[in-house]
Short mmCIF file of C-alpha atoms and ligand atoms in Angstrom, two decimals:
data_model
loop_
_atom_site.label_atom_id
_atom_site.label_comp_id
_atom_site.label_asym_id
_atom_site.label_seq_id
_atom_site.Cartn_x
_atom_site.Cartn_y
_atom_site.Cartn_z
CA MET D 1 12.19 -22.60 -66.13
CA ASN D 2 10.34 -23.51 -62.19
CA VAL D 3 9.12 -26.64 -62.22
CA LEU D 4 6.72 -28.16 -58.92
CA GLY D 5 6.90 -31.95 -59.37
CA ILE D 6 4.80 -33.64 -57.26
CA GLU D 7 4.98 -37.42 -56.21
CA SER D 8 2.83 -40.16 -54.87
CA THR D 9 3.59 -43.11 -55.90
CA ALA D 10 2.82 -44.89 -52.69
CA HIS D 11 3.95 -43.92 -48.88
CA THR D 12 4.99 -40.75 -50.43
CA LEU D 13 2.87 -37.29 -50.84
CA GLY D 14 6.86 -34.85 -51.67
CA ILE D 15 6.66 -31.34 -53.95
CA GLY D 16 9.19 -30.14 -54.81
CA ILE D 17 10.80 -27.49 -56.83
CA VAL D 18 13.58 -26.85 -59.23
CA ASN D 19 15.05 -25.45 -61.92
CA GLU D 20 17.87 -25.41 -63.75
CA ASP D 21 20.64 -23.84 -61.55
CA GLU D 22 18.95 -24.90 -57.99
CA ILE D 23 16.70 -27.52 -56.65
CA LEU D 24 14.38 -24.57 -54.59
CA ALA D 25 12.46 -26.46 -52.24
CA ASN D 26 11.32 -30.55 -51.41
CA GLN D 27 8.79 -30.63 -48.91
CA LYS D 28 6.99 -34.26 -48.09
CA SER D 29 4.88 -36.11 -46.13
CA MET D 30 5.29 -39.85 -45.09
CA PHE D 31 2.05 -42.09 -44.53
CA GLU D 32 2.69 -44.61 -41.69
CA PRO D 33 0.80 -47.12 -41.40
CA GLU D 34 -0.08 -47.65 -37.87
CA GLU D 35 0.28 -51.65 -38.09
CA GLY D 36 1.27 -53.85 -41.36
CA GLY D 37 2.28 -52.74 -44.68
CA ILE D 38 1.12 -49.58 -47.52
CA HIS D 39 -2.75 -49.49 -47.03
CA PRO D 40 -3.57 -48.11 -51.09
CA ARG D 41 -6.66 -46.28 -49.92
CA LYS D 42 -5.13 -45.05 -46.22
CA ALA D 43 -1.98 -44.25 -48.19
CA SER D 44 -4.48 -42.39 -50.41
CA GLU D 45 -6.69 -40.30 -47.90
CA HIS D 46 -2.98 -39.28 -46.41
CA HIS D 47 -1.94 -37.76 -50.17
CA TYR D 48 -4.85 -35.87 -51.01
CA GLN D 49 -5.02 -34.21 -46.42
CA SER D 50 -0.99 -32.70 -46.69
CA ALA D 51 -0.93 -31.78 -50.19
CA MET D 52 -2.47 -28.41 -49.95
CA GLU D 53 0.06 -28.23 -47.14
CA GLN D 54 3.01 -29.80 -48.47
CA LEU D 55 2.78 -27.72 -51.51
CA ASN D 56 2.47 -24.30 -49.62
CA ASN D 57 5.57 -25.55 -47.93
CA ALA D 58 7.31 -26.28 -50.92
CA LEU D 59 6.58 -22.17 -52.67
CA ALA D 60 7.41 -21.02 -48.90
CA GLU D 61 10.75 -23.04 -48.70
CA ALA D 62 11.17 -21.42 -52.57
CA SER D 63 9.72 -18.02 -51.80
CA LEU D 64 8.12 -18.53 -55.37
CA GLU D 65 4.27 -17.80 -55.58
CA LEU D 66 1.91 -20.45 -58.08
CA ASP D 67 2.10 -17.50 -60.60
CA ASP D 68 6.07 -17.38 -60.81
CA LEU D 69 6.15 -22.31 -61.99
CA ASP D 70 6.38 -22.77 -65.75
CA ALA D 71 5.56 -26.61 -65.89
CA VAL D 72 4.00 -28.77 -63.10
CA ALA D 73 5.41 -32.93 -63.22
CA PHE D 74 4.02 -35.88 -61.85
CA SER D 75 4.80 -39.45 -61.00
CA GLN D 76 2.27 -40.72 -64.22
CA GLY D 77 4.04 -44.47 -62.41
CA PRO D 78 4.77 -46.88 -61.80
CA GLY D 79 2.92 -47.23 -58.15
CA ILE D 80 0.27 -47.57 -55.84
CA PRO D 81 -3.16 -46.63 -58.25
CA GLN D 82 -4.86 -44.70 -55.49
CA CYS D 83 -1.89 -42.93 -54.68
CA LEU D 84 -1.14 -42.15 -58.32
CA GLU D 85 -4.61 -40.90 -59.24
CA ILE D 86 -4.03 -38.04 -55.98
CA GLY D 87 -0.46 -36.67 -57.71
CA ALA D 88 -2.45 -36.94 -61.56
CA VAL D 89 -5.15 -35.08 -60.40
CA MET D 90 -3.41 -32.52 -58.39
CA ALA D 91 -1.35 -31.98 -61.40
CA ARG D 92 -3.90 -31.36 -63.84
CA SER D 93 -5.95 -28.86 -61.76
CA LEU D 94 -2.90 -27.11 -61.20
CA ALA D 95 -1.62 -26.80 -64.92
CA GLU D 96 -5.06 -26.12 -66.09
CA LYS D 97 -6.11 -23.58 -63.48
CA HIS D 98 -2.57 -21.42 -63.32
CA ASP D 99 -2.18 -22.54 -66.67
CA LEU D 100 1.11 -24.12 -66.48
CA LYS D 101 2.75 -27.01 -68.39
CA LEU D 102 1.84 -29.78 -67.88
CA ILE D 103 4.60 -33.07 -67.95
CA GLY D 104 3.84 -37.07 -66.12
CA VAL D 105 7.39 -38.47 -65.76
CA ASN D 106 8.83 -41.71 -64.45
CA HIS D 107 8.91 -42.46 -61.14
CA CYS D 108 11.87 -44.15 -61.54
CA LEU D 109 13.68 -42.82 -63.46
CA SER D 110 13.63 -39.82 -61.98
CA HIS D 111 15.57 -41.68 -59.44
CA ILE D 112 18.31 -42.10 -62.01
CA SER D 113 18.94 -38.21 -63.07
CA ILE D 114 18.99 -36.66 -59.17
CA GLY D 115 21.43 -38.99 -58.89
CA THR D 116 23.12 -37.59 -61.92
CA ARG D 117 22.34 -34.06 -60.65
CA THR D 118 22.86 -34.56 -57.39
CA THR D 119 26.41 -36.57 -57.17
CA GLU D 120 28.93 -36.42 -59.92
CA ALA D 121 27.56 -39.76 -61.54
CA SER D 122 27.52 -39.45 -66.14
CA ASP D 123 26.89 -42.53 -67.46
CA PRO D 124 26.13 -44.31 -64.23
CA THR D 125 25.76 -48.54 -63.97
CA THR D 126 22.47 -47.98 -60.64
CA LEU D 127 21.17 -50.39 -58.61
CA TYR D 128 17.51 -48.95 -57.52
CA VAL D 129 16.54 -50.32 -54.81
CA SER D 130 12.77 -49.79 -52.83
CA GLY D 131 9.81 -50.73 -51.00
CA GLY D 132 7.61 -51.83 -54.75
CA ASN D 133 11.31 -52.07 -56.55
CA SER D 134 14.32 -53.95 -57.07
CA GLN D 135 16.42 -52.99 -60.72
CA ILE D 136 19.54 -52.83 -61.82
CA ILE D 137 19.33 -50.36 -64.77
CA GLU D 138 22.10 -49.06 -67.31
CA PHE D 139 21.10 -46.44 -70.28
CA ARG D 140 22.16 -48.33 -73.52
CA ASN D 141 20.61 -47.50 -77.39
CA GLY D 142 18.00 -44.13 -76.82
CA ARG D 143 16.43 -46.26 -73.66
CA TYR D 144 17.25 -47.34 -70.15
CA ARG D 145 17.31 -51.04 -70.57
CA ILE D 146 16.40 -53.13 -67.31
CA ILE D 147 19.13 -55.67 -67.36
CA GLY D 148 18.75 -57.41 -63.92
CA GLU D 149 15.78 -57.37 -61.88
CA THR D 150 13.73 -59.12 -58.96
CA LEU D 151 11.74 -62.17 -59.42
CA ASP D 152 9.12 -61.35 -56.95
CA ILE D 153 8.90 -59.09 -54.55
CA ALA D 154 11.50 -55.72 -53.57
CA LEU D 155 14.31 -55.76 -51.58
CA GLY D 156 12.33 -53.34 -49.53
CA ASN D 157 9.42 -54.86 -49.12
CA ALA D 158 10.57 -57.83 -47.92
CA LEU D 159 12.95 -55.85 -45.64
CA ASP D 160 10.14 -54.23 -44.11
CA LYS D 161 7.66 -57.68 -43.66
CA PHE D 162 10.92 -58.94 -41.82
CA ALA D 163 10.99 -56.34 -39.32
CA ARG D 164 7.06 -56.26 -39.51
CA GLU D 165 6.81 -60.42 -38.17
CA LEU D 166 9.63 -59.71 -36.09
CA GLY D 167 7.09 -57.21 -34.77
CA TYR D 168 8.91 -54.17 -35.81
CA PRO D 169 7.43 -50.46 -36.98
CA HIS D 170 6.67 -50.08 -41.23
CA PRO D 171 8.51 -49.17 -42.48
CA GLY D 172 11.60 -51.79 -41.27
CA GLY D 173 14.94 -51.49 -42.94
CA PRO D 174 16.06 -48.47 -40.71
CA GLU D 175 14.78 -51.01 -38.39
CA ILE D 176 16.69 -54.12 -39.43
CA GLU D 177 19.46 -51.67 -39.45
CA LYS D 178 19.93 -50.90 -36.42
CA LEU D 179 19.45 -55.01 -35.49
CA ALA D 180 22.26 -55.84 -37.46
CA GLY D 181 24.67 -53.27 -36.42
CA LYS D 182 24.24 -54.74 -33.24
CA THR D 183 26.02 -58.12 -33.77
CA ASP D 184 28.85 -58.72 -35.85
CA GLU D 185 27.66 -62.74 -36.03
CA ILE D 186 25.71 -64.36 -39.51
CA ILE D 187 24.09 -67.94 -40.22
CA GLU D 188 23.61 -69.03 -42.45
CA MET D 189 21.20 -68.74 -45.14
CA SER D 190 20.02 -68.66 -49.08
CA TYR D 191 21.79 -66.60 -51.41
CA PRO D 192 19.03 -64.99 -53.11
CA ILE D 193 20.94 -64.57 -56.86
CA LYS D 194 20.53 -65.61 -60.26
CA GLY D 195 22.86 -64.46 -62.94
CA MET D 196 22.15 -60.58 -62.54
CA ASP D 197 18.02 -61.27 -61.39
CA PHE D 198 17.70 -61.93 -57.65
CA SER D 199 14.91 -62.30 -55.35
CA PHE D 200 13.77 -61.98 -52.12
CA SER D 201 11.03 -63.74 -51.38
CA GLY D 202 12.84 -67.18 -50.17
CA LEU D 203 15.30 -65.06 -48.47
CA THR D 204 11.93 -63.45 -45.94
CA THR D 205 10.11 -66.97 -45.30
CA GLU D 206 13.47 -68.31 -44.13
CA ALA D 207 14.32 -66.12 -41.95
CA GLU D 208 10.82 -66.07 -40.66
CA ARG D 209 11.30 -69.70 -40.33
CA LYS D 210 14.95 -69.12 -38.06
CA MET D 211 13.51 -66.78 -35.76
CA GLY D 212 13.76 -68.47 -32.02
CA GLU D 213 16.00 -70.84 -33.45
CA ALA D 214 18.98 -67.43 -33.19
CA SER D 215 19.11 -63.62 -32.02
CA ASP D 216 16.23 -60.83 -33.89
CA GLU D 217 20.00 -59.49 -34.10
CA VAL D 218 21.54 -62.43 -35.56
CA LEU D 219 18.67 -62.44 -38.17
CA ALA D 220 18.69 -58.85 -39.23
CA ASN D 221 22.47 -59.48 -39.25
CA SER D 222 22.17 -62.45 -41.84
CA PHE D 223 19.22 -60.98 -43.67
CA GLN D 224 21.43 -57.97 -44.52
CA GLU D 225 23.74 -59.26 -45.00
CA HIS D 226 22.46 -62.05 -48.09
CA ALA D 227 20.00 -59.95 -49.26
CA TYR D 228 23.10 -56.96 -49.68
CA ALA D 229 25.67 -59.55 -51.35
CA ALA D 230 23.53 -60.43 -54.15
CA VAL D 231 22.41 -57.19 -55.23
CA VAL D 232 25.81 -56.13 -55.23
CA GLU D 233 27.55 -59.45 -56.77
CA ALA D 234 24.78 -58.47 -59.51
CA LEU D 235 25.83 -54.93 -59.32
CA GLU D 236 29.45 -56.47 -60.61
CA ARG D 237 28.32 -58.57 -62.51
CA ALA D 238 26.09 -55.74 -64.85
CA MET D 239 29.14 -53.86 -65.00
CA ALA D 240 31.37 -56.74 -66.25
CA GLN D 241 29.34 -56.94 -68.60
CA GLU D 242 28.55 -53.27 -69.40
CA ASP D 243 32.42 -52.35 -69.20
CA SER D 244 30.77 -49.74 -66.89
CA ASP D 245 33.26 -47.45 -64.23
CA GLU D 246 30.48 -45.42 -62.29
CA ALA D 247 28.07 -47.19 -59.96
CA LEU D 248 24.60 -44.68 -58.71
CA LEU D 249 23.19 -47.13 -55.60
CA THR D 250 19.27 -45.01 -55.39
CA GLY D 251 16.07 -45.61 -53.68
CA GLY D 252 14.77 -45.95 -50.13
CA VAL D 253 17.80 -48.70 -48.94
CA ALA D 254 20.10 -46.27 -51.03
CA MET D 255 20.21 -44.78 -47.00
CA ASN D 256 21.54 -47.80 -45.59
CA LYS D 257 24.92 -47.85 -44.76
CA ARG D 258 26.31 -51.42 -44.76
CA LEU D 259 25.06 -51.49 -48.68
CA ARG D 260 26.51 -48.53 -49.54
CA GLU D 261 29.82 -50.25 -47.76
CA MET D 262 29.63 -53.03 -50.28
CA VAL D 263 28.77 -50.71 -53.10
CA GLU D 264 31.87 -48.60 -52.06
CA LYS D 265 33.92 -51.42 -51.70
CA MET D 266 32.68 -53.83 -55.05
CA CYS D 267 33.20 -50.33 -57.20
CA GLU D 268 37.41 -49.51 -55.64
CA GLN D 269 38.21 -52.76 -56.28
CA ARG D 270 36.94 -53.07 -59.68
CA GLY D 271 38.32 -49.67 -60.28
CA ALA D 272 35.61 -47.88 -60.49
CA LYS D 273 33.53 -45.60 -58.81
CA ALA D 274 30.70 -45.18 -56.43
CA TYR D 275 27.88 -43.08 -56.69
CA PHE D 276 25.58 -41.81 -53.04
CA PRO D 277 22.98 -39.26 -53.65
CA PRO D 278 22.57 -37.37 -50.48
CA THR D 279 19.37 -38.99 -48.32
CA GLU D 280 17.15 -37.13 -49.43
CA TYR D 281 17.27 -37.71 -52.99
CA CYS D 282 18.12 -41.38 -52.32
CA MET D 283 13.92 -42.52 -50.74
CA ASP D 284 11.09 -41.02 -52.83
CA ASN D 285 11.03 -36.96 -53.32
CA GLY D 286 9.43 -34.66 -54.86
CA ALA D 287 12.18 -32.72 -56.54
CA MET D 288 13.30 -35.23 -57.94
CA ILE D 289 10.57 -35.52 -60.14
CA ALA D 290 10.64 -32.00 -60.50
CA HIS D 291 13.75 -32.71 -62.04
CA GLN D 292 13.06 -35.49 -64.54
CA GLY D 293 10.28 -33.03 -65.60
CA LEU D 294 12.58 -30.09 -66.34
CA ILE D 295 14.33 -32.56 -68.39
CA GLU D 296 12.14 -33.58 -70.74
CA LEU D 297 10.36 -30.42 -71.16
CA GLU D 298 13.51 -28.83 -72.11
CA ASN D 299 14.08 -31.84 -74.95
CA GLY D 300 10.52 -31.01 -75.86
CA ARG D 301 8.31 -32.46 -74.28
CA GLU D 302 4.65 -31.89 -73.30
CA THR D 303 1.58 -34.26 -71.74
CA GLU D 304 -1.43 -33.06 -73.01
CA ILE D 305 -4.50 -33.15 -70.35
CA SER D 306 -5.50 -36.54 -72.31
CA GLU D 307 -2.54 -38.60 -71.89
CA SER D 308 -2.15 -37.43 -67.85
CA HIS D 309 -4.20 -40.71 -66.75
CA LYS D 310 -2.14 -43.05 -64.15
CA ARG D 311 0.06 -45.60 -65.40
CA PRO D 312 0.23 -48.48 -61.95
CA LYS D 313 3.16 -50.32 -63.88
CA TRP D 314 5.07 -48.52 -66.44
CA ARG D 315 7.99 -49.56 -66.83
CA PRO D 316 11.13 -47.47 -67.22
CA ASP D 317 12.48 -49.59 -70.19
CA GLU D 318 9.69 -48.50 -72.29
CA VAL D 319 10.62 -44.66 -72.63
CA GLU D 320 12.29 -43.25 -75.99
CA ALA D 321 15.28 -41.40 -73.94
CA GLU D 322 16.35 -38.67 -76.72
CA TRP D 323 17.28 -36.30 -73.85
CA LYS D 324 20.03 -38.34 -73.49
P1 ATP I 401 8.91 -46.79 -54.68
O1 ATP I 401 7.82 -45.84 -55.50
O2 ATP I 401 10.45 -46.39 -56.34
O3 ATP I 401 9.35 -48.28 -54.95
P2 ATP I 401 8.94 -46.32 -51.92
O4 ATP I 401 7.33 -46.15 -51.70
O5 ATP I 401 9.70 -48.20 -52.15
O6 ATP I 401 10.16 -46.28 -53.20
P3 ATP I 401 11.15 -45.83 -50.83
O7 ATP I 401 11.21 -43.78 -50.03
O8 ATP I 401 12.29 -44.46 -51.81
O9 ATP I 401 9.39 -45.82 -51.41
O10 ATP I 401 11.60 -46.33 -50.42
C1 ATP I 401 10.89 -46.73 -48.81
C2 ATP I 401 11.78 -48.26 -48.74
O11 ATP I 401 13.11 -47.82 -47.76
C3 ATP I 401 11.08 -49.06 -47.16
O12 ATP I 401 11.29 -50.78 -48.17
C4 ATP I 401 12.06 -48.71 -46.29
O13 ATP I 401 12.29 -49.94 -45.59
C5 ATP I 401 13.31 -48.73 -46.75
N1 ATP I 401 14.32 -47.53 -46.72
C6 ATP I 401 14.71 -46.70 -45.59
N2 ATP I 401 15.43 -46.65 -45.32
C7 ATP I 401 16.87 -47.77 -45.15
C8 ATP I 401 17.69 -48.25 -44.30
N3 ATP I 401 18.02 -47.61 -44.08
N4 ATP I 401 18.51 -49.40 -44.66
C9 ATP I 401 17.31 -50.40 -45.45
N5 ATP I 401 16.59 -49.47 -46.18
C10 ATP I 401 15.78 -48.63 -46.07
FE1 FE2 I 402 10.67 -44.31 -55.24
#
């Protein structure tokens, strides 16, 4: 079954195509704000304008025509409403016009399932850290449970905000990583962990207040060390509680080398395995949506047009995952 997947929850418009054997295409175009964070209307305009081009790129990459497709999957939520709308409308139109099956999938679960497809992980405890989400997720009793999460803003969002304050462009995560790589010096900041939950709003304010007291490099390094140590400690607690011997790191922030290093080391010390999907599948992408759609269709799920509305606040633990 050839499934086309459409990702449009935030800054990325991604189109991927997968079947049971292969990931056939993964094309994307990212909205890059001239200043500030993601402006919902401008991001959705970007998605609208790049949709046809990315669709054609994906079909060309897969050497397929629209008529070779069997189904279309889309990110139904969670995400920015205006952005979700573009993906949903595009999916509905393609499904109707080309007589394709339609399936709306949860974006967070798609990050996990592409992680298990592209690594050797089978039943991991997942640390999912991106611009909009920061959660520790574990499959238990028919559902993916969120066993730890941010109490305020997402880790990627905190990195983006702090970088913007320092005067660097969006996305801020890679900018902070570059700065941090230039020093080993760390200054004391608060350590934002609460049980298996964490919070980054206070740490961001604190780092911003310290601007001028230390160099950008030292602030960036200190921010990374404190924030990443907190999520990795929470992940370790979660793995101990769940008696888990596999960790999966995913989401845009999972591309960070220092964070990968910390997860790797923690797993090594516990005798567990750490898994990192290739970076193109860590960040938002269409292939993960297509793959999640494929799994759900194989399990007899389908989304009626009348049920295909956007779900901006859809949490992964609301989904009954009978395919697992
Ligand atoms: P979601 O919809 O899942 O919340 P998203 O819209 O934030 O995802 P992603 O591509 O998953 O999109 O993640 C983008 C985030 O990843 C941004 O906050 C960006 O700063 C961060 N990021 C990207 N590269 C790095 C890096 N090397 N180090 C740290 N953070 C990074
Ligand atoms: Fe994402």
